[in-house]
Short mmCIF file of C-alpha atoms and ligand atoms in Angstrom, two decimals:
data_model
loop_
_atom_site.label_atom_id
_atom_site.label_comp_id
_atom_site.label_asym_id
_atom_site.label_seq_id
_atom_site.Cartn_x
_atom_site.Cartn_y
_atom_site.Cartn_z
CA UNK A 1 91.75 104.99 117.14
CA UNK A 2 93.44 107.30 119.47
CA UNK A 3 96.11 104.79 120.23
CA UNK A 4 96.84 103.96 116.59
CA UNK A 5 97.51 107.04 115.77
CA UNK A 6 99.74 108.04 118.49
CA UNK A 7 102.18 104.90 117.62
CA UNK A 8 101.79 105.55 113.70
CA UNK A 9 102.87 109.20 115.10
CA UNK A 10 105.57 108.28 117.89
CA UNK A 11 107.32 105.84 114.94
CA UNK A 12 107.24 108.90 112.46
CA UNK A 13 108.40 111.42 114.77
CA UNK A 14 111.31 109.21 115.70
CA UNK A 15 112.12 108.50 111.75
CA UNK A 16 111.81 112.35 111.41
CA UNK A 17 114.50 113.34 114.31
CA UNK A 18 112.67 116.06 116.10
CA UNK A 19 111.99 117.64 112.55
CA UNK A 20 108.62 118.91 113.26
CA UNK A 21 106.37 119.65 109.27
CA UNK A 22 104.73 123.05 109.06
CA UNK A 23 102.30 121.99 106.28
CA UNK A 24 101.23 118.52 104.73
CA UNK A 25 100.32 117.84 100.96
CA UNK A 26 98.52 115.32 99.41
CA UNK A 27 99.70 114.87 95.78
CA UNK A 28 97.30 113.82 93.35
CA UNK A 29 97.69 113.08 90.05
CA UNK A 30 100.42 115.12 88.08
CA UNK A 31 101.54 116.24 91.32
CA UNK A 32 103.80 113.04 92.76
CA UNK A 33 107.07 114.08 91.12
CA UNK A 34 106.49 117.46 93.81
CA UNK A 35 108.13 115.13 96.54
CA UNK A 36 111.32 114.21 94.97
CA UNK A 37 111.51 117.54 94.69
CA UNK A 38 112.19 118.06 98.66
CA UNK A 39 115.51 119.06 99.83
CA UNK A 40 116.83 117.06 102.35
CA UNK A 41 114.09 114.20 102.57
CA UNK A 42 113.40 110.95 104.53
CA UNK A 43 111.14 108.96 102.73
CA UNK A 44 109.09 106.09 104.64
CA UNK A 45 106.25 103.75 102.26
CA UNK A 46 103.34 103.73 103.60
CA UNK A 47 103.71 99.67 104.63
CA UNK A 48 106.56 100.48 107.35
CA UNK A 49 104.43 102.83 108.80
CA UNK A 50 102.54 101.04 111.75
CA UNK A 51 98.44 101.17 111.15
CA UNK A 52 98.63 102.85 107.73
CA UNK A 53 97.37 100.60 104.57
CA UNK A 54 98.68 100.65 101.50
CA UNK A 55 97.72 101.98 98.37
CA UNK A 56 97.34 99.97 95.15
CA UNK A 57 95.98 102.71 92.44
CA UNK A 58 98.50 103.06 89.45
CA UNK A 59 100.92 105.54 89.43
CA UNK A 60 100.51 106.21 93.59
CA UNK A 61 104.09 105.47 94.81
CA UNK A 62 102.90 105.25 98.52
CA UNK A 63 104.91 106.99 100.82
CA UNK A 64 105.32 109.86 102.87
CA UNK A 65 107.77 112.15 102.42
CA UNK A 66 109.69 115.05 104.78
CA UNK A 67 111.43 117.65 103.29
CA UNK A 68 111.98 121.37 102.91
CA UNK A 69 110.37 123.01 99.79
CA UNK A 70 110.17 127.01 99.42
CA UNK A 71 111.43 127.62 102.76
CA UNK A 72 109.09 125.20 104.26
CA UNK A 73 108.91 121.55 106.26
CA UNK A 74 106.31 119.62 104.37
CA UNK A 75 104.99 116.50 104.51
CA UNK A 76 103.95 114.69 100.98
CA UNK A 77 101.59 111.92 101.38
CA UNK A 78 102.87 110.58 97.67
CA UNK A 79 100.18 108.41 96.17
CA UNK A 80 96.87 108.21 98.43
CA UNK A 81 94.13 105.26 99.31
CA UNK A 82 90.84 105.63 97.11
CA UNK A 83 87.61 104.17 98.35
CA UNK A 84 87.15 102.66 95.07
CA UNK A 85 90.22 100.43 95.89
CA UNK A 86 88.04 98.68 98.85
CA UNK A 87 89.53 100.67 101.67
CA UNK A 88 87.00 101.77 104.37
CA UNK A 89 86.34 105.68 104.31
CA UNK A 90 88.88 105.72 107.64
CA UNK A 91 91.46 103.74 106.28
CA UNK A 92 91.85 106.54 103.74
CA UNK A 93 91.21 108.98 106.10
CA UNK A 94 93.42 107.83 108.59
CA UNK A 95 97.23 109.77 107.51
CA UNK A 96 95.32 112.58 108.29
CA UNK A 97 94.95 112.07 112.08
CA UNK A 98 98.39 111.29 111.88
CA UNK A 99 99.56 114.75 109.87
CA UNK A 100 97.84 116.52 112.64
CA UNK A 101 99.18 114.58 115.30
CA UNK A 102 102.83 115.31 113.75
CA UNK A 103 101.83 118.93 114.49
CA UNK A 104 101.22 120.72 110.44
CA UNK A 105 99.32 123.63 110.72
CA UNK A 106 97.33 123.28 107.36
CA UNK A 107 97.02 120.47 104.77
CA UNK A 108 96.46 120.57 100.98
CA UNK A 109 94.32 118.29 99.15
CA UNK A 110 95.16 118.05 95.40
CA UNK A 111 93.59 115.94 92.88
CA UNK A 112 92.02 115.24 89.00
CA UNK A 113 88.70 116.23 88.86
CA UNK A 114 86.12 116.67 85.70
CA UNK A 115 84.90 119.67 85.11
CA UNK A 116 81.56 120.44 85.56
CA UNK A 117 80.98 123.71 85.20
CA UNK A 118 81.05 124.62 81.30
CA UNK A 119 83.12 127.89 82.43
CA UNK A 120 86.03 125.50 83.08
CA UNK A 121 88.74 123.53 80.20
CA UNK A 122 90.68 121.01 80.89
CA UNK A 123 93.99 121.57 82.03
CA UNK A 124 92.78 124.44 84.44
CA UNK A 125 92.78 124.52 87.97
CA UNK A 126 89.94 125.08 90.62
CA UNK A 127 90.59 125.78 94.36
CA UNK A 128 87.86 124.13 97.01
CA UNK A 129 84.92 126.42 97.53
CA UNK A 130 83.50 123.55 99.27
CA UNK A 131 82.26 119.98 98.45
CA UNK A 132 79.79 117.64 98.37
CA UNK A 133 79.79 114.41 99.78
CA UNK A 134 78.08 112.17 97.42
CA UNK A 135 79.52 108.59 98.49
CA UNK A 136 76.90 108.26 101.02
CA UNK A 137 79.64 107.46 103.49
CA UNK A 138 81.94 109.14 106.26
CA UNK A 139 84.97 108.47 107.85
CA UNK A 140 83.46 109.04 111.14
CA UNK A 141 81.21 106.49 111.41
CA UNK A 142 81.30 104.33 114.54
CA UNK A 143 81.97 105.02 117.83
CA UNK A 144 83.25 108.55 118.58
CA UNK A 145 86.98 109.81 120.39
CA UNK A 146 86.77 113.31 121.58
CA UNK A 147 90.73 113.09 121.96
CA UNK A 148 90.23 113.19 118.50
CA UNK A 149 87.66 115.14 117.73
CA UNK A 150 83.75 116.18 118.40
CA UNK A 151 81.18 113.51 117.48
CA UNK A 152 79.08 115.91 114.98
CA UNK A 153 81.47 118.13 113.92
CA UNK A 154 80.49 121.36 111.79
CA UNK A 155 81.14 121.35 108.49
CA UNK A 156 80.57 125.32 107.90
CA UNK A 157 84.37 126.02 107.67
CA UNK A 158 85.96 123.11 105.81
CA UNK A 159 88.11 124.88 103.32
CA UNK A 160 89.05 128.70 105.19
CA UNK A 161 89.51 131.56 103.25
CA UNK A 162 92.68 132.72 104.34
CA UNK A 163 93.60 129.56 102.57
CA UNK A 164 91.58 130.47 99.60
CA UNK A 165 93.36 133.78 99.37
CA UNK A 166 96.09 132.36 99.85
CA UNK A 167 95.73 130.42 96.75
CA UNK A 168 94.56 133.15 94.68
CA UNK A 169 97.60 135.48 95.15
CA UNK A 170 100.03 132.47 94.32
CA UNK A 171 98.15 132.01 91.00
CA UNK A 172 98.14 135.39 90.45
CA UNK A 173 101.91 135.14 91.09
CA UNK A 174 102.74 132.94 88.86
CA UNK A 175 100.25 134.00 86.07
CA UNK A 176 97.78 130.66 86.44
CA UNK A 177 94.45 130.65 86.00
CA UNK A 178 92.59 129.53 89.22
CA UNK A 179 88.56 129.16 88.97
CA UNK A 180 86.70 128.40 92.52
CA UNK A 181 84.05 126.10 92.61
CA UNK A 182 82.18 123.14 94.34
CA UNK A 183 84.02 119.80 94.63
CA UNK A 184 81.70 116.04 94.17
CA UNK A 185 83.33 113.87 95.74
CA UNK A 186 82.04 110.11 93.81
CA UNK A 187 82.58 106.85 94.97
CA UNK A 188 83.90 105.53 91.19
CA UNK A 189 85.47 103.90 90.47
CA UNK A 190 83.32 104.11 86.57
CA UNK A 191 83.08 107.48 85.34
CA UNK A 192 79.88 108.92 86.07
CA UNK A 193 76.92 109.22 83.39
CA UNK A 194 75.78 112.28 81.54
CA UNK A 195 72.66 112.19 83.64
CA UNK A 196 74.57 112.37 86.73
CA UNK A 197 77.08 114.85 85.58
CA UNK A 198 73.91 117.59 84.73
CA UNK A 199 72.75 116.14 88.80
CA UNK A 200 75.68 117.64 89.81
CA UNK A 201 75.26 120.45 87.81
CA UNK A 202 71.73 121.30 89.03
CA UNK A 203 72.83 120.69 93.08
CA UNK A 204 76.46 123.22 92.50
CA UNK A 205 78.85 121.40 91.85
CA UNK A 206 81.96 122.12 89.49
CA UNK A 207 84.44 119.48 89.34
CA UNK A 208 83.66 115.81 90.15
CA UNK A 209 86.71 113.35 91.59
CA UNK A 210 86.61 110.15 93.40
CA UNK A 211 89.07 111.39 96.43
CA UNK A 212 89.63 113.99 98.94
CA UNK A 213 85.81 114.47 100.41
CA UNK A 214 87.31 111.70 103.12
CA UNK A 215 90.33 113.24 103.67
CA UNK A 216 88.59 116.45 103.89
CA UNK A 217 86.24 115.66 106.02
CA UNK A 218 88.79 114.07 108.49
CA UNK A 219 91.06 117.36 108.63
CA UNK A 220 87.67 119.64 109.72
CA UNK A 221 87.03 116.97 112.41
CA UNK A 222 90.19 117.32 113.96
CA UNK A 223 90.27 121.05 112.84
CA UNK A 224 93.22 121.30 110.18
CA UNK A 225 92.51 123.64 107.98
CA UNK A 226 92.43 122.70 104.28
CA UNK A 227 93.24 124.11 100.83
CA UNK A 228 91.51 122.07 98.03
CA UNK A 229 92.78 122.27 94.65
CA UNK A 230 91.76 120.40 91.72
CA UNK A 231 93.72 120.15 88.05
CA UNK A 232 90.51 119.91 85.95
CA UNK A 233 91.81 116.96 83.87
CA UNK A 234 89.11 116.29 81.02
CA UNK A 235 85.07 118.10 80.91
CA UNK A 236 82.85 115.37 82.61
CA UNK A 237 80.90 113.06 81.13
CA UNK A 238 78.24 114.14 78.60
CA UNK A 239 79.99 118.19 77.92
CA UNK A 240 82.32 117.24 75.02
CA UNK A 241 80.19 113.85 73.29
CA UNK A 242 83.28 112.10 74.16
CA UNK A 243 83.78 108.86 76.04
CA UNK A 244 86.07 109.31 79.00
CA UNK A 245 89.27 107.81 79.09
CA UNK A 246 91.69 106.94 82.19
CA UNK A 247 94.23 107.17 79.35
CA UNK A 248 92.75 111.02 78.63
CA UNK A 249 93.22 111.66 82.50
CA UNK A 250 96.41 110.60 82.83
CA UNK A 251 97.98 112.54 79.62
CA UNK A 252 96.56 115.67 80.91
CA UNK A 253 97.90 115.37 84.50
CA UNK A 254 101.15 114.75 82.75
CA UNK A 255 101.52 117.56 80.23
CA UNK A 256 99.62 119.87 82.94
CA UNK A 257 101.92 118.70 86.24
CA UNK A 258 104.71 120.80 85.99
CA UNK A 259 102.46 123.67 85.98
CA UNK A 260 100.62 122.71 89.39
CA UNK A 261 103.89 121.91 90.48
CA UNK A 262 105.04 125.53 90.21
CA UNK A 263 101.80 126.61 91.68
CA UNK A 264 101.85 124.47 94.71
CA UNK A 265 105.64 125.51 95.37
CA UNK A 266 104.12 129.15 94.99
CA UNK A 267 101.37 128.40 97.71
CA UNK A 268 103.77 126.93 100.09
CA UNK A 269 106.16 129.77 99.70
CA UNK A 270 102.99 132.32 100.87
CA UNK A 271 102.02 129.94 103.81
N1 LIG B 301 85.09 111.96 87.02
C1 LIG B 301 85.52 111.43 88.19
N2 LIG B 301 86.77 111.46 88.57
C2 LIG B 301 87.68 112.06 87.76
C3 LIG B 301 87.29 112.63 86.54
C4 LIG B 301 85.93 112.58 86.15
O1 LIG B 301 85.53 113.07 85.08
N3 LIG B 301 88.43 113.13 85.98
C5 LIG B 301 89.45 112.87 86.83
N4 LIG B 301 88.99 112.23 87.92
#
């Protein structure tokens, strides 16, 4: 593994021309039109990039993307790999080892979620507390590199405060509502039932995705620290009576985008 991602990293840093990214993003959905909003970008899909796999979910352009925003060099991972598309939990993980390798000093994990937690309405935000795993799998299975990182690594400080704070005082900035709350990460790729929804409930969680716990999980190994922030998209399954609708997701990550756009320009202002 170690190997892969020092060529994925020596064929980046040579496409990048000694331009070295202070922070890496992964857009979710609402959020991919953030990249083509970096000044002065190279842009490299995911396929040229030696060891990384493409992704095939809708609307998930696939590449990474350098550029400055806010006085910043980040690093947009535009579009991501979902475990519901078939890739194993360390083929999504994977950019990851590679963001770290290219040197960023944090990364941010955005996504849709449903809210759980009847405090929440769509179209609001929620920054990582913490998460729960529920897939049942991890990126670190097999055999263990301690170039990359320990074999049981602790989970206690996933999502920092600093970077919590952080996150508060930009939406406090910029006048947006930010709830905190418990992330459940779900294997999908069907909605979950209202049985499981008032699961999650009862064990404290808030939001419920299919992305990011892999991702997440990956940065703590090789200790990146990680903001999590989730547009709460639609009120899980069971809250409203309604079915859910990928349609329903989509339209809210639309008409809610530019607004997490202005908030994730904020946070990477404050870094
Ligand atoms: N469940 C799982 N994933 C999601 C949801 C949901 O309600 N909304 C957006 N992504």
């Amino acid at each position: 593994m170690y190997e892969k991602i020092e060529q994925s990293t020596a064929f980046l840093k040579q496409i990048f021309g000694g331009r070295t990214p202070d922070v890496a993003l992964v857009l979710g959905s609402g959020l991919g039109p953030l990249a083509d909003e970096l000044e002065n970008q190279i842009a490299v899909p995911f396929g040229k990039i030696p060891h990384f796999r493409c992704s095939t979910a809708p609307d998930h352009a696939g590449r990474l993307v350098l550029g400055q925003l806010a006085g910043k060099t980040v690093l947009c991972m535009q579009g991501r790999l979902h475990g519901y598309e078939g890739y194993a939990p360390e083929e999504v993980a994977y950019p990851i080892w590679v963001m770290q390798a290219l040197g960023v000093k944090a990364v941010i994990l955005t996504n849709a979620a449903g809210g759980i937690n009847m405090d929440f309405q769509a179209g609001e935000f929620m920054v990582f507390e913490d998460h729960i795993n529920m897939t049942g799998k991890s990126p670190l299975t097999g055999e263990n590199d301690a170039r990359v990182g320990d074999r049981f690594p602790d989970m206690c400080h996933v999502y920092p405060k600093f970077l919590r704070d952080l996150a508060d005082r930009a939406a406090q900035e910029c006048g947006i509502r930010l709830h905190h709350g418990v992330y459940v990460g779900v294997n999908g790729p069907q909605y979950e039932t209202a049985a499981e929804i008032r699961m999650f409930r009862t064990l404290g969680g808030d939001a419920v995705g299919m992305s990011t716990v892999f991702e997440s999980i990956a940065a703590s190994y090789c200790k990146l620290p990680v903001l999590g922030i989730s547009m709460i998209t639609n009120m899980a399954a069971g809250i409203t009576g309604n079915a859910l609708s990928d349609e329903e997701v989509k339209q809210m990550a639309n008409t809610r985008g530019q607004t997490f756009r202005v908030l994730m320009r904020k946070v990477i202002e404050l870094l």
